[in-house]
mmCIF file of C-alpha atoms and ligand atoms in Angstrom:
data_model
loop_
_atom_site.group_PDB
_atom_site.id
_atom_site.type_symbol
_atom_site.label_atom_id
_atom_site.label_comp_id
_atom_site.label_asym_id
_atom_site.label_seq_id
_atom_site.Cartn_x
_atom_site.Cartn_y
_atom_site.Cartn_z
ATOM 1 C CA MET A 1 -17.364 24.295 23.774
ATOM 2 C CA THR A 2 -14.918 21.374 22.824
ATOM 3 C CA LYS A 3 -12.315 21.130 20.241
ATOM 4 C CA PRO A 4 -13.138 18.661 18.081
ATOM 5 C CA THR A 5 -10.770 15.682 17.779
ATOM 6 C CA PRO A 6 -8.318 16.813 14.448
ATOM 7 C CA GLY A 7 -7.776 13.843 12.025
ATOM 8 C CA ARG A 8 -4.555 12.154 10.983
ATOM 9 C CA ILE A 9 -3.119 10.763 8.035
ATOM 10 C CA GLU A 10 -1.149 8.156 8.184
ATOM 11 C CA VAL A 11 1.049 6.617 4.994
ATOM 12 C CA ILE A 12 2.934 3.430 5.423
ATOM 13 C CA SER A 13 5.077 2.940 1.821
ATOM 14 C CA GLY A 14 7.801 0.750 1.133
ATOM 15 C CA PRO A 15 8.604 -1.931 -1.550
ATOM 16 C CA MET A 16 6.533 -5.019 -1.963
ATOM 17 C CA PHE A 17 7.045 -7.689 0.491
ATOM 18 C CA SER A 18 8.326 -4.535 2.960
ATOM 19 C CA GLY A 19 5.536 -5.746 5.379
ATOM 20 C CA LYS A 20 2.672 -2.802 4.723
ATOM 21 C CA SER A 21 -0.362 -4.877 4.352
ATOM 22 C CA GLU A 22 1.441 -6.492 7.569
ATOM 23 C CA GLU A 23 1.497 -2.722 9.660
ATOM 24 C CA LEU A 24 -2.042 -1.669 8.337
ATOM 25 C CA ILE A 25 -3.454 -4.758 9.725
ATOM 26 C CA ARG A 26 -1.908 -4.257 12.656
ATOM 27 C CA ARG A 27 -3.052 -0.477 12.687
ATOM 28 C CA LEU A 28 -6.546 -1.489 12.069
ATOM 29 C CA LYS A 29 -6.760 -4.358 14.703
ATOM 30 C CA ARG A 30 -5.402 -2.397 17.791
ATOM 31 C CA ALA A 31 -7.670 0.550 16.564
ATOM 32 C CA ARG A 32 -10.695 -2.092 16.707
ATOM 33 C CA ILE A 33 -9.387 -3.494 20.104
ATOM 34 C CA ALA A 34 -9.801 0.187 21.040
ATOM 35 C CA ARG A 35 -13.537 0.005 20.175
ATOM 36 C CA GLN A 36 -12.857 2.384 17.313
ATOM 37 C CA ARG A 37 -14.949 1.649 14.603
ATOM 38 C CA VAL A 38 -12.929 0.685 11.181
ATOM 39 C CA ALA A 39 -13.444 0.935 7.292
ATOM 40 C CA CYS A 40 -10.963 -0.578 4.821
ATOM 41 C CA TYR A 41 -10.577 -0.601 1.131
ATOM 42 C CA LYS A 42 -8.381 -1.901 -1.579
ATOM 43 C CA PRO A 43 -8.750 -1.014 -5.588
ATOM 44 C CA ASP A 44 -9.993 -3.990 -7.426
ATOM 45 C CA ILE A 45 -7.006 -4.413 -9.387
ATOM 46 C CA ASP A 46 -5.482 -6.585 -6.720
ATOM 47 C CA LEU A 47 -6.895 -9.788 -7.560
ATOM 48 C CA ARG A 48 -4.250 -11.597 -5.769
ATOM 49 C CA TYR A 49 -6.481 -12.667 -2.836
ATOM 50 C CA HIS A 50 -9.665 -12.345 -1.603
ATOM 51 C CA ARG A 51 -12.752 -9.291 -2.203
ATOM 52 C CA THR A 52 -13.673 -9.003 0.663
ATOM 53 C CA SER A 53 -10.429 -9.021 2.903
ATOM 54 C CA ILE A 54 -6.925 -7.300 2.167
ATOM 55 C CA ALA A 55 -3.979 -10.106 2.795
ATOM 56 C CA SER A 56 -0.173 -9.967 3.986
ATOM 57 C CA HIS A 57 2.450 -11.995 2.335
ATOM 58 C CA SER A 58 2.474 -13.502 5.720
ATOM 59 C CA ALA A 59 -1.109 -14.781 5.855
ATOM 60 C CA GLN A 60 -2.430 -11.844 7.833
ATOM 61 C CA THR A 61 -6.079 -10.665 6.698
ATOM 62 C CA HIS A 62 -8.604 -7.650 7.732
ATOM 63 C CA GLU A 63 -12.096 -7.240 6.361
ATOM 64 C CA ALA A 64 -12.032 -5.098 3.294
ATOM 65 C CA ILE A 65 -14.132 -4.019 0.419
ATOM 66 C CA THR A 66 -13.056 -3.813 -2.782
ATOM 67 C CA VAL A 67 -13.898 -0.928 -5.002
ATOM 68 C CA ALA A 68 -12.815 0.396 -8.408
ATOM 69 C CA THR A 69 -12.211 4.203 -8.269
ATOM 70 C CA THR A 70 -12.223 6.494 -5.326
ATOM 71 C CA GLU A 71 -15.889 7.588 -6.381
ATOM 72 C CA GLU A 72 -17.304 4.092 -5.373
ATOM 73 C CA LEU A 73 -15.280 4.281 -2.447
ATOM 74 C CA LYS A 74 -17.017 7.588 -1.348
ATOM 75 C CA ALA A 75 -19.952 6.051 -2.623
ATOM 76 C CA ASP A 76 -20.053 3.248 -0.297
ATOM 77 C CA LEU A 77 -18.026 5.249 2.516
ATOM 78 C CA PHE A 78 -20.259 8.806 2.775
ATOM 79 C CA PRO A 79 -23.394 7.168 3.715
ATOM 80 C CA ARG A 80 -21.799 5.501 7.378
ATOM 81 C CA LEU A 81 -19.160 7.858 7.478
ATOM 82 C CA HIS A 82 -20.704 9.279 11.304
ATOM 83 C CA ASP A 83 -20.458 5.574 12.451
ATOM 84 C CA ILE A 84 -16.758 5.203 11.106
ATOM 85 C CA GLU A 85 -13.246 6.820 12.434
ATOM 86 C CA VAL A 86 -10.725 5.047 11.177
ATOM 87 C CA ILE A 87 -10.276 4.138 7.540
ATOM 88 C CA GLY A 88 -7.815 1.641 5.892
ATOM 89 C CA ILE A 89 -6.354 1.948 2.757
ATOM 90 C CA ASP A 90 -4.062 -0.660 1.086
ATOM 91 C CA GLU A 91 -2.859 -0.726 -2.392
ATOM 92 C CA ALA A 92 -3.243 3.265 -2.488
ATOM 93 C CA GLN A 93 -1.035 3.368 -4.989
ATOM 94 C CA PHE A 94 -3.740 2.388 -7.850
ATOM 95 C CA PHE A 95 -6.156 4.660 -7.190
ATOM 96 C CA ASP A 96 -6.728 7.835 -8.970
ATOM 97 C CA PRO A 97 -5.696 11.305 -7.897
ATOM 98 C CA ALA A 98 -9.039 11.714 -6.715
ATOM 99 C CA LEU A 99 -7.586 10.218 -3.714
ATOM 100 C CA VAL A 100 -6.039 12.745 -2.806
ATOM 101 C CA PRO A 101 -8.981 15.635 -1.965
ATOM 102 C CA LEU A 102 -10.802 12.812 -0.647
ATOM 103 C CA THR A 103 -8.114 12.450 2.013
ATOM 104 C CA VAL A 104 -7.899 15.857 2.993
ATOM 105 C CA GLU A 105 -11.735 15.885 3.023
ATOM 106 C CA LEU A 106 -11.624 13.020 5.577
ATOM 107 C CA VAL A 107 -9.039 14.710 7.434
ATOM 108 C CA HIS A 108 -10.902 17.842 7.993
ATOM 109 C CA LEU A 109 -14.005 15.307 9.326
ATOM 110 C CA GLY A 110 -11.644 14.019 12.012
ATOM 111 C CA LYS A 111 -11.215 11.318 10.684
ATOM 112 C CA ARG A 112 -8.017 8.768 10.830
ATOM 113 C CA ILE A 113 -7.128 7.566 7.479
ATOM 114 C CA ILE A 114 -4.141 4.534 7.290
ATOM 115 C CA LEU A 115 -2.855 4.548 3.805
ATOM 116 C CA ALA A 116 -0.633 1.836 2.460
ATOM 117 C CA GLY A 117 1.106 1.763 -0.944
ATOM 118 C CA LEU A 118 4.082 1.724 -2.966
ATOM 119 C CA ASP A 119 6.306 4.469 -3.031
ATOM 120 C CA THR A 120 7.448 3.331 -6.250
ATOM 121 C CA THR A 121 6.732 1.303 -9.568
ATOM 122 C CA PHE A 122 9.438 -1.181 -11.062
ATOM 123 C CA ALA A 123 10.929 1.271 -13.169
ATOM 124 C CA ALA A 124 11.583 3.212 -9.656
ATOM 125 C CA GLU A 125 9.244 6.164 -10.346
ATOM 126 C CA PRO A 126 6.963 7.486 -7.674
ATOM 127 C CA PHE A 127 3.742 5.744 -7.721
ATOM 128 C CA GLY A 128 -0.005 7.297 -8.376
ATOM 129 C CA PRO A 129 -1.030 9.568 -5.588
ATOM 130 C CA ILE A 130 1.516 7.886 -3.096
ATOM 131 C CA PRO A 131 3.532 11.131 -3.317
ATOM 132 C CA ALA A 132 1.357 13.757 -2.785
ATOM 133 C CA LEU A 133 0.048 11.661 0.108
ATOM 134 C CA LEU A 134 3.205 11.443 1.713
ATOM 135 C CA ALA A 135 3.707 15.199 1.360
ATOM 136 C CA ILE A 136 0.057 15.867 3.150
ATOM 137 C CA SER A 137 0.115 13.281 5.927
ATOM 138 C CA ASP A 138 0.825 13.836 9.751
ATOM 139 C CA GLU A 139 3.495 10.718 9.304
ATOM 140 C CA VAL A 140 5.233 8.703 7.098
ATOM 141 C CA THR A 141 6.214 4.935 7.762
ATOM 142 C CA LYS A 142 8.981 4.195 5.171
ATOM 143 C CA LEU A 143 9.513 0.420 5.528
ATOM 144 C CA SER A 144 12.220 -1.763 3.637
ATOM 145 C CA ALA A 145 12.118 -4.986 2.711
ATOM 146 C CA VAL A 146 15.304 -7.985 2.357
ATOM 147 C CA CYS A 147 17.201 -7.801 -0.674
ATOM 148 C CA MET A 148 16.188 -11.238 -2.307
ATOM 149 C CA VAL A 149 19.503 -11.369 -4.062
ATOM 150 C CA CYS A 150 22.385 -10.105 -1.172
ATOM 151 C CA GLY A 151 19.922 -9.779 1.972
ATOM 152 C CA ALA A 152 20.433 -5.882 2.811
ATOM 153 C CA PRO A 153 17.644 -3.462 3.001
ATOM 154 C CA ALA A 154 15.885 -3.603 0.018
ATOM 155 C CA ILE A 155 14.044 -0.289 -1.082
ATOM 156 C CA HIS A 156 12.963 -1.236 -4.695
ATOM 157 C CA THR A 157 10.495 -3.979 -6.256
ATOM 158 C CA GLN A 158 12.373 -5.648 -8.852
ATOM 159 C CA ARG A 159 10.015 -6.921 -12.042
ATOM 160 C CA LEU A 160 11.135 -10.356 -13.046
ATOM 161 C CA GLY A 161 10.279 -11.029 -16.962
ATOM 162 C CA GLN A 162 10.264 -8.695 -19.685
ATOM 163 C CA SER A 163 6.487 -7.188 -19.216
ATOM 164 C CA GLN A 164 6.614 -2.946 -18.929
ATOM 165 C CA GLU A 165 3.280 -2.412 -18.376
ATOM 166 C CA LEU A 166 2.438 -0.536 -15.167
ATOM 167 C CA VAL A 167 0.274 -2.916 -13.481
ATOM 168 C CA VAL A 168 1.067 -6.627 -13.350
ATOM 169 C CA VAL A 169 -0.992 -7.440 -10.779
ATOM 170 C CA GLY A 170 0.650 -10.905 -8.852
ATOM 171 C CA ALA A 171 3.528 -11.618 -6.691
ATOM 172 C CA ALA A 172 5.598 -14.442 -5.799
ATOM 173 C CA GLY A 173 7.875 -15.310 -9.062
ATOM 174 C CA LEU A 174 6.949 -11.852 -10.753
ATOM 175 C CA TYR A 175 8.428 -9.374 -8.290
ATOM 176 C CA GLU A 176 10.885 -9.331 -5.736
ATOM 177 C CA ALA A 177 12.529 -7.165 -3.408
ATOM 178 C CA ARG A 178 16.093 -5.417 -4.118
ATOM 179 C CA CYS A 179 18.241 -3.357 -2.751
ATOM 180 C CA ARG A 180 20.006 -0.239 -4.330
ATOM 181 C CA ALA A 181 22.921 -1.977 -5.632
ATOM 182 C CA CYS A 182 21.241 -5.682 -6.668
ATOM 183 C CA PHE A 183 17.952 -3.558 -8.503
ATOM 184 C CA ARG A 184 18.245 -4.042 -12.092
ATOM 185 C CA PRO A 185 14.931 -1.820 -13.644
ATOM 186 C CA TYR A 186 13.875 -2.972 -17.593
ATOM 187 C CA ALA A 187 16.591 -6.276 -16.880
ATOM 188 C CA ASP A 188 14.400 -8.981 -17.822
ATOM 189 C CA GLU A 189 14.714 -12.357 -16.306
ATOM 190 C CA ASN A 190 17.819 -13.481 -18.234
ATOM 191 C CA GLN A 191 19.891 -10.695 -17.776
ATOM 192 C CA ALA A 192 18.944 -11.055 -13.880
ATOM 193 C CA GLU A 193 20.470 -14.363 -13.933
ATOM 194 C CA GLN A 194 23.594 -12.827 -15.496
ATOM 195 C CA LEU A 195 24.058 -10.243 -13.268
ATOM 196 C CA GLU A 196 27.535 -9.928 -11.861
ATOM 197 C CA LEU A 197 26.908 -9.208 -7.965
ATOM 198 C CA PRO A 198 29.222 -7.625 -5.642
ATOM 199 C CA HIS A 199 29.330 -10.940 -3.309
ATOM 200 C CA SER A 200 29.496 -13.552 -5.969
HETATM 201 P P1 ADP B 301 4.054 -5.909 1.653
HETATM 202 O O1 ADP B 301 2.349 -5.134 1.663
HETATM 203 O O2 ADP B 301 4.779 -4.859 1.670
HETATM 204 O O3 ADP B 301 4.206 -6.075 -0.101
HETATM 205 P P2 ADP B 301 2.776 -7.705 3.237
HETATM 206 O O4 ADP B 301 2.558 -6.844 4.492
HETATM 207 O O5 ADP B 301 2.268 -8.448 1.966
HETATM 208 O O6 ADP B 301 4.675 -6.654 2.642
HETATM 209 O O7 ADP B 301 4.233 -8.927 3.800
HETATM 210 C C1 ADP B 301 5.404 -8.881 4.494
HETATM 211 C C2 ADP B 301 5.995 -10.534 4.643
HETATM 212 O O8 ADP B 301 6.308 -10.981 3.484
HETATM 213 C C3 ADP B 301 7.123 -10.192 5.699
HETATM 214 O O9 ADP B 301 7.162 -10.426 7.112
HETATM 215 C C4 ADP B 301 7.737 -11.657 5.535
HETATM 216 O O10 ADP B 301 6.792 -12.978 5.984
HETATM 217 C C5 ADP B 301 7.454 -12.035 3.823
HETATM 218 N N1 ADP B 301 8.388 -11.562 2.720
HETATM 219 C C6 ADP B 301 8.295 -12.357 1.702
HETATM 220 N N2 ADP B 301 9.467 -12.161 1.070
HETATM 221 C C7 ADP B 301 10.137 -10.935 1.646
HETATM 222 C C8 ADP B 301 11.369 -10.309 1.572
HETATM 223 N N3 ADP B 301 12.213 -10.280 0.569
HETATM 224 N N4 ADP B 301 11.502 -9.409 2.581
HETATM 225 C C9 ADP B 301 10.772 -8.938 3.539
HETATM 226 N N5 ADP B 301 9.708 -10.095 3.853
HETATM 227 C C10 ADP B 301 9.143 -10.952 2.718
HETATM 228 MG MG1 MG B 302 0.309 -5.432 0.505
HETATM 229 ZN ZN1 ZN B 303 21.376 -6.226 -2.546
#
């Protein structure tokens, strides 16, 4: 009897603009070149771009299905699961905790699951189901962006402006990538402008 193919959990994380979506899209495209059947999902919180695709800040795209919850993702995926080998999930930090047991269930069914998501919030706290996913994954890719203040590798997402809500979706102008030295949690726009930065 041949052994069933083991599944695999891959997590791609880092701050905004670190290339998570780019890397997810790259892996999904390569899987398709290898003639594997791919399904891609994103939470419907991410209204920046299109509901039927994921996109990177560098304008690469991949077809995706927008779902509101893990339950909705399951309802779409399970009826066609026999036909799917690779499952991509973008903005995984916005999913509910049920994403973690679902990922475990899928990996035990021999699927390759690739999850991209922010590791931390604008307050530098672990974000949603990502910490648990990092813990159970086969492979973690931690990406950094470029600090918009000093050009060093950036691990933080700086929110510009005063909102303290966890989810303010948008992109350019609202958030920027910052290194540890330039990151100011809770700083508003004016304070950010008044920062005395090491190189200035
Ligand atoms: P993420 O999904 O992690 O937010 P994307 O894959 O959407 O990232 O975008 C990555 C692209 O964003 C880079 O290839 C680059 O073209 C662009 N970009 C814009 N600002 C930055 C920055 N501060 N650091 C790195 N890349 C940036
Ligand atoms: Mg992204
Ligand atoms: Zn910096």
